[in-house]
Coordinates of C-alpha atoms in Angstrom, one line a residue:
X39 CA 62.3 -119.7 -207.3
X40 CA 59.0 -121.5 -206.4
X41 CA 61.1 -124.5 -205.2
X42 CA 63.0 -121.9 -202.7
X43 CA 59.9 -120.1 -201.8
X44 CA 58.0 -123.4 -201.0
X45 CA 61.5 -124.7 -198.8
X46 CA 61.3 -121.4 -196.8
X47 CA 57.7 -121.1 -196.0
X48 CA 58.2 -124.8 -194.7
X49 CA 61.1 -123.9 -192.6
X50 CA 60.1 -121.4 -190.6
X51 CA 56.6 -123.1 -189.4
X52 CA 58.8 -125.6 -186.9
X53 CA 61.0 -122.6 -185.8
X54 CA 58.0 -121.1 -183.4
X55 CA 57.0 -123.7 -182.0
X56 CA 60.0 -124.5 -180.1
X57 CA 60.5 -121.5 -178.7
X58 CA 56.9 -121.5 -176.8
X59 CA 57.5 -124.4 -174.9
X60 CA 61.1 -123.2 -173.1
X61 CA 59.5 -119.7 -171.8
X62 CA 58.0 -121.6 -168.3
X63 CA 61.4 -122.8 -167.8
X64 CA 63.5 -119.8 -166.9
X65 CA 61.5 -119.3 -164.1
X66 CA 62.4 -121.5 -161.5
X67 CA 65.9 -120.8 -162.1
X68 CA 65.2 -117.5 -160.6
X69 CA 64.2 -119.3 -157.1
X70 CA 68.2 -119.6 -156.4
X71 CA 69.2 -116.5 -157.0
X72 CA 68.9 -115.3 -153.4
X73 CA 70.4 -118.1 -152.3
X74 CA 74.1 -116.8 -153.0
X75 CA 72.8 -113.1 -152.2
X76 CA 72.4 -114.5 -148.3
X77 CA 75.1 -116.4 -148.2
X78 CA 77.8 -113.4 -148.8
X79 CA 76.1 -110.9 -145.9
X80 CA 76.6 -112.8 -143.2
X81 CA 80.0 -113.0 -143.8
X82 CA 81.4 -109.9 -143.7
X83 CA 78.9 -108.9 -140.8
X84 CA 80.1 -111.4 -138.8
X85 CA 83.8 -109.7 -138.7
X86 CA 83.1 -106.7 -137.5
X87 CA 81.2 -108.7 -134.8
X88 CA 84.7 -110.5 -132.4
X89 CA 85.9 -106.7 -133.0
X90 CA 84.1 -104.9 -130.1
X91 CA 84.8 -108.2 -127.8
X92 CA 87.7 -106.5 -125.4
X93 CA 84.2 -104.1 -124.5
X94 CA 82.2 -106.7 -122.4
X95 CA 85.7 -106.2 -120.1
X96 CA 84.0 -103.5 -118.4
X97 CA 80.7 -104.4 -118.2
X98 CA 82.1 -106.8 -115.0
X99 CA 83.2 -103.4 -113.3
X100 CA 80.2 -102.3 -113.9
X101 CA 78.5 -104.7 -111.3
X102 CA 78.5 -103.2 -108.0
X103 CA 75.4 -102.2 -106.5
X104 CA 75.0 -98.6 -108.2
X105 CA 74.6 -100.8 -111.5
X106 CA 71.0 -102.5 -110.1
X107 CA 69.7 -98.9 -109.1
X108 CA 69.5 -97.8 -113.3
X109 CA 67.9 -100.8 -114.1
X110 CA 64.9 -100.7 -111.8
X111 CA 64.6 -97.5 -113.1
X112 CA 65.0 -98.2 -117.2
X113 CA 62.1 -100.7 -116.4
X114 CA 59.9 -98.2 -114.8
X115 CA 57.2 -96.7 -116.9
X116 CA 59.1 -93.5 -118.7
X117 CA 56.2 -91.1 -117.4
X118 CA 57.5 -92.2 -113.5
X119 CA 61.5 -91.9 -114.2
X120 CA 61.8 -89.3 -111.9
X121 CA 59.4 -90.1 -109.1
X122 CA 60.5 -93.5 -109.0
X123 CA 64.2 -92.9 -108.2
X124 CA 63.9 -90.7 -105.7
X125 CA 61.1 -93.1 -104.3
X126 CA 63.6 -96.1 -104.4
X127 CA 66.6 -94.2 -103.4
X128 CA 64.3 -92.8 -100.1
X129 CA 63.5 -96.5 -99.3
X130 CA 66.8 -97.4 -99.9
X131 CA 68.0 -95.0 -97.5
X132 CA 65.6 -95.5 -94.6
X133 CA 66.3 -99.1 -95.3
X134 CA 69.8 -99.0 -94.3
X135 CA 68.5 -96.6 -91.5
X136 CA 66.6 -99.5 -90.1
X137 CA 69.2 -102.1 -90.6
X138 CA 66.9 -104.3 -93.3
X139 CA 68.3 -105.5 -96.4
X140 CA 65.0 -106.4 -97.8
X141 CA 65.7 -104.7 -101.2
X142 CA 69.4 -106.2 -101.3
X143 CA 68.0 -109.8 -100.3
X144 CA 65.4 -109.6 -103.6
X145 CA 67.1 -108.5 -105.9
X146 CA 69.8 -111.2 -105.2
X147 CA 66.9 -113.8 -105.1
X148 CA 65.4 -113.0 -108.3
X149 CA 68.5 -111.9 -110.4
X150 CA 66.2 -109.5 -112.6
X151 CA 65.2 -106.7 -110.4
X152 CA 61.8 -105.2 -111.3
X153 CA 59.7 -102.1 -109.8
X154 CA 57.4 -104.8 -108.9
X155 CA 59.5 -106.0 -106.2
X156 CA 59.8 -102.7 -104.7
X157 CA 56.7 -102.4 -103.7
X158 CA 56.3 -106.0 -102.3
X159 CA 59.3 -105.0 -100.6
X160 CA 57.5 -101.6 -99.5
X161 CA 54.0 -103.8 -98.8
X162 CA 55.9 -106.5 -96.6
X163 CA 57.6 -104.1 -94.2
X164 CA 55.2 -100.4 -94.2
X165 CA 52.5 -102.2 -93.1
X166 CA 54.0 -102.9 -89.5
X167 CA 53.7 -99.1 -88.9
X168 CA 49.6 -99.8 -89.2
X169 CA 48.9 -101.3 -85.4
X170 CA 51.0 -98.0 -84.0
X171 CA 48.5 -95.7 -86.0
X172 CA 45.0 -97.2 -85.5
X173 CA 43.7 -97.5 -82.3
X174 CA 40.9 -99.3 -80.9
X175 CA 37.6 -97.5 -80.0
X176 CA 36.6 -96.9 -76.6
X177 CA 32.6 -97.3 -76.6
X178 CA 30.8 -95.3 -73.6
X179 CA 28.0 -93.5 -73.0
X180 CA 25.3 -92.4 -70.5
X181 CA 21.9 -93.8 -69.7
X182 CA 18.7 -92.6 -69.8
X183 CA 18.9 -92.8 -65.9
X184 CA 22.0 -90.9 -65.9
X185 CA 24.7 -93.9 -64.4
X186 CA 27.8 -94.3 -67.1
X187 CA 28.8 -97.3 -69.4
X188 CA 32.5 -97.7 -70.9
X189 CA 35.8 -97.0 -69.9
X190 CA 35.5 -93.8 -67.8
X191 CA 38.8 -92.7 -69.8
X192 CA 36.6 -91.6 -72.9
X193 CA 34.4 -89.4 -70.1
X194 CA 37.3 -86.8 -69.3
X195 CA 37.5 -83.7 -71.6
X196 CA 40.6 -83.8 -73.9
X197 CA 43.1 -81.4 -74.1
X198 CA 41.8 -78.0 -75.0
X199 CA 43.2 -74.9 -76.7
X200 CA 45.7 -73.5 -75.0
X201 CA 46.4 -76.8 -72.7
X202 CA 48.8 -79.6 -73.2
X203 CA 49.0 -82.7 -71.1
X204 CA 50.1 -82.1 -68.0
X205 CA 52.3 -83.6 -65.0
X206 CA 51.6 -86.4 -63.0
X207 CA 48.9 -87.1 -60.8
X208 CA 50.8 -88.5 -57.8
X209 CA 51.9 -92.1 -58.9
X210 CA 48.7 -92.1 -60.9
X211 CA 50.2 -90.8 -64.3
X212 CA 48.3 -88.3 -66.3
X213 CA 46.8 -90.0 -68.3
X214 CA 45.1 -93.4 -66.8
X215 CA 42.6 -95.5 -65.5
X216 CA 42.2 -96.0 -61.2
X217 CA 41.7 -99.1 -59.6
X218 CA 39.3 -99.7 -56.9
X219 CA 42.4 -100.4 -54.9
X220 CA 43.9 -96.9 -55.6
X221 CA 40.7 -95.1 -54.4
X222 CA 42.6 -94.3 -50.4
X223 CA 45.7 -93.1 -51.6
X224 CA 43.8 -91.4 -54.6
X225 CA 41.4 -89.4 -51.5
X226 CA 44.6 -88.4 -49.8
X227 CA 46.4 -86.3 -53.1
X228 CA 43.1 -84.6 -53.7
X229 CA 42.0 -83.6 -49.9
X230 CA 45.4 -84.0 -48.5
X231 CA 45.0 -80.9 -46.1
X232 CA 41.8 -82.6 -44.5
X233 CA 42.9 -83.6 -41.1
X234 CA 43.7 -87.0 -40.6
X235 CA 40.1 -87.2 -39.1
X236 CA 38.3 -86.4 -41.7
X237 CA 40.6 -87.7 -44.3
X238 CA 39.6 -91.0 -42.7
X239 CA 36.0 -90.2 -43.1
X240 CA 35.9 -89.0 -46.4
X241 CA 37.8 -92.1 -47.3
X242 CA 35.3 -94.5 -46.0
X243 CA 32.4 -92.9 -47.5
X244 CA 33.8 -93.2 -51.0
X245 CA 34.3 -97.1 -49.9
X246 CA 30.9 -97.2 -48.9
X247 CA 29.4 -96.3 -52.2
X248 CA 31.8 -99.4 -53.6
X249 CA 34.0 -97.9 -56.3
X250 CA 34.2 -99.9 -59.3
X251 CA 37.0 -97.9 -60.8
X252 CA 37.6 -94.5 -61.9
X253 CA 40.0 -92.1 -64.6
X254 CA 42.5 -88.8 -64.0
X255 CA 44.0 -86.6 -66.9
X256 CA 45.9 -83.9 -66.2
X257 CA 46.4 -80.2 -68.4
X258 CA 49.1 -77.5 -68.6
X259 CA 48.4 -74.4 -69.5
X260 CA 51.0 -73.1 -72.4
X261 CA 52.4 -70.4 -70.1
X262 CA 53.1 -73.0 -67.4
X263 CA 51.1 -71.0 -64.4
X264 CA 48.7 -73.1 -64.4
X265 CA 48.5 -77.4 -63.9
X266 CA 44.9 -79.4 -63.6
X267 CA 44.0 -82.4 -63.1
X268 CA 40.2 -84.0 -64.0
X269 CA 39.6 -87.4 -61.3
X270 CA 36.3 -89.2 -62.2
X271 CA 35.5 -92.2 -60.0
X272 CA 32.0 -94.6 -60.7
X273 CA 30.3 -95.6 -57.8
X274 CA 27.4 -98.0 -57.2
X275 CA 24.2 -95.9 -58.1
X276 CA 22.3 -97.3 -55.7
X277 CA 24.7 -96.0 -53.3
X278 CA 26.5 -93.2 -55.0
X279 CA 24.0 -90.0 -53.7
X280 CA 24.6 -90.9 -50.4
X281 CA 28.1 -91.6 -50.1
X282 CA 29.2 -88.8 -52.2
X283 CA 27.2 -86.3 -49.5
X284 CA 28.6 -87.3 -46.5
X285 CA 32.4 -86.7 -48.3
X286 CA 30.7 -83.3 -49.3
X287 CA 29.4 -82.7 -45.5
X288 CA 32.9 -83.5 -44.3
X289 CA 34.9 -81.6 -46.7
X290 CA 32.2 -78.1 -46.3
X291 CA 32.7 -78.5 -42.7
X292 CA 36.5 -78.6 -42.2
X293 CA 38.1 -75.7 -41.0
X294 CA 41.4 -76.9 -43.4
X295 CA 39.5 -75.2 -46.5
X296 CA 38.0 -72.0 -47.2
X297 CA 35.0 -71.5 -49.4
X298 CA 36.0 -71.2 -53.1
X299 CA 33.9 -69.6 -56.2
X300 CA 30.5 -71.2 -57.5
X301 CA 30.7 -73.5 -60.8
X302 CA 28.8 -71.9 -63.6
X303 CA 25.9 -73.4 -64.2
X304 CA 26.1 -76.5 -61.2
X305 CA 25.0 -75.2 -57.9
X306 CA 25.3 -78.5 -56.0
X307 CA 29.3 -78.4 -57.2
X308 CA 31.6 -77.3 -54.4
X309 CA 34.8 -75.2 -54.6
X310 CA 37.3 -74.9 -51.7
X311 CA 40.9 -74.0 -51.1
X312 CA 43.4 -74.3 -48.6
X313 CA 44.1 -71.8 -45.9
X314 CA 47.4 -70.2 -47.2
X315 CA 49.6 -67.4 -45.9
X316 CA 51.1 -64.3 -47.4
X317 CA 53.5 -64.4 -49.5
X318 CA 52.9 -68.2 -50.5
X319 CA 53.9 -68.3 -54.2
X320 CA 51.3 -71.1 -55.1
X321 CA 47.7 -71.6 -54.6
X322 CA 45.5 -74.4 -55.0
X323 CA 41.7 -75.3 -55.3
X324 CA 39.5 -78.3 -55.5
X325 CA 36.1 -78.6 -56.5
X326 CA 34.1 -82.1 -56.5
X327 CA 30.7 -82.7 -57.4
X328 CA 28.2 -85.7 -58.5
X329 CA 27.0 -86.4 -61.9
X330 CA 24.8 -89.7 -62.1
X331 CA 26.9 -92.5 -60.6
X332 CA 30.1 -91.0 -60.9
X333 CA 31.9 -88.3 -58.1
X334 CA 34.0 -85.5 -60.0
X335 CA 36.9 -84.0 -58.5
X336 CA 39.1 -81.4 -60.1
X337 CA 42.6 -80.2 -58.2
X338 CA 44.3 -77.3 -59.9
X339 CA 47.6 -75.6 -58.0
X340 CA 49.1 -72.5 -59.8
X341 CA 51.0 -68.9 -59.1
X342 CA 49.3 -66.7 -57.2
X343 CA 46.8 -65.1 -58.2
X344 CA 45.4 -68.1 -59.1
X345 CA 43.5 -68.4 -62.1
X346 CA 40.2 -69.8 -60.2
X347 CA 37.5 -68.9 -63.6
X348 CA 39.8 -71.2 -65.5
X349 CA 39.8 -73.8 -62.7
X350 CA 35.5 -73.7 -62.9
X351 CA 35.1 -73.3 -66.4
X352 CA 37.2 -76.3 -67.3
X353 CA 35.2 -78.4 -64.4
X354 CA 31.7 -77.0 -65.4
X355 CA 32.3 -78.6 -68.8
X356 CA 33.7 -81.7 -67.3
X357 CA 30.3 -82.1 -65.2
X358 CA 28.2 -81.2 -69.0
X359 CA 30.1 -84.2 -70.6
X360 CA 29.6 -86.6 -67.2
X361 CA 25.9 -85.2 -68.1
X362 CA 25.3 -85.9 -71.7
X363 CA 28.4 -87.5 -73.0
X364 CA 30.8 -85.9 -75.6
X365 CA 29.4 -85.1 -78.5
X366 CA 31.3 -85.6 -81.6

């Protein structure tokens, strides 16, 4: 028994010691294991995957041009969906209107269509509308010694309330500037029943205060009874007080015109109307007056009765802005 017992406790000394040294070992076999695990997925995943081929078939019908209209909008922010369809599809629309294929010719370019290139698209053709809304400024004003700088076109009253633009001046327009060389056959529409007499003299003493150029605007009145037209024309101030009298003398002495009611406010401004007869239809009155450099003339025809306080109120304040300017 003590031989035994001294051969076992000898034998199991060795047996431990192996068994530390193999315990690192297993563990790189484990590095492998998902080696196999990969391989298998792809496999079977892959399949499945030719399946669903025959659907790319009609993704080709799919091409025509309502197909690039969801796209532009799947790219848009999500907050804008709605907004930005109906703005494309409005552009769209008054693109084809016009006959321009901007859109069309980008989003073949590019081959990706993006909202971006909408509103290039938008940028490169909205701005031509731009020259037709701003206009330049006219810059005019009076001086301290009452003659008139500017285009005499910013001097004649707009269109008030109750007014619209009205007719023709003769082959002046209604709305435009008057040549020196227009200032004869401009005398002749406004004094036209002066005798050819004193048409000739009122007509040289307008040339001999040198006109440098004048302006005419005509009104309507809404319930068409009513047309008048504002003439302005610039003299040389030097010259101007005198010429415009002796057209004043001639036109107060003809026996052509009768004497017409005062102008509010400007006693030197002289009314006048034609002799008429009864039952005439129409009636017509002229009143001129000077402001400064420039001669004022205002013609208004209408139905009988004719609506002479109209006719001097508008002129009165047409002689206040030849005064002071227009005030904004």
């Amino acid at each position: 028994m003590t031989a035994m017992d001294a051969q076992n406790t000898d034998m199991p000394e060795p047996s431990p010691e192996p068994e530390v040294a193999p315990e690192p070992v297993p563990e790189p076999e484990l590095v492998p294991e998902p080696e196999p695990e990969l391989a298998p997925e792809p496999d079977p995943e892959a399949v499945p995957e030719p399946e669903p081929e025959p659907e790319p078939e009609p993704e080709p019908e799919a091409v025509p041009e309502p197909a690039l209209v969801p796209t532009l909008v799947t790219q848009a922010p999500a907050t804008n969906t709605r907004r930005r369809t109906l703005f494309f599809t409005g552009w769209l629309a008054s693109a084809l209107a016009v006959g321009a294929g901007v859109g069309f010719v980008i989003l073949a370019a590019t081959g990706k269509p993006k909202a971006v290139d909408i509103d290039q698209a938008l940028q490169q053709t909205v701005p031509s509308a731009s020259p037709e809304t701003t206009s330049p400024k006219i810059t005019a004003g009076v001086r301290s010694d009452g003659t008139h700088y500017g285009n005499l076109l910013a001097f004649l009253l707009p269109v008030p309330d109750g007014y619209k633009p009205g007719p023709d001046e003769g082959e002046l327009g209604n709305d435009s500037p008057v040549r020196p060389d227009q200032a004869d056959p401009t005398l002749t529409l406004l004094f036209g029943a002066l005798p050819a007499s004193d048409l000739s003299g009122a007509q040289g003493a307008v040339a001999a205060g040198h006109m440098s150029g004048g302006a005419v605007r005509s009104y309507a009145n809404e319930a068409g009874t009513l047309d008048i037209a504002l003439t302005v024309l610039q003299l040389d101030p030097a010259l101007s007080a005198k010429s415009t009298g002796d057209f004043t003398r001639i036109v107060k002495q003809s026996k052509a015109y009768r004497t017409g009611p005062a102008v509010p406010g400007h006693p030197n401004a002289l009314c006048v109307l034609p002799t008429t007869h009864v039952g005439d239809p129409l009636d017509s009155m002229t009143c001129l007056d000077t402001v400064g450099d420039t001669f004022a003339v205002v013609r208004a025809e209408g139905v009988v009765p004719l609506d002479t306080g109209a006719v001097t109120d508008m002129f009165g304040r047409q002689l206040d802005v030849l005064k002071d300017g227009l005030k904004a």
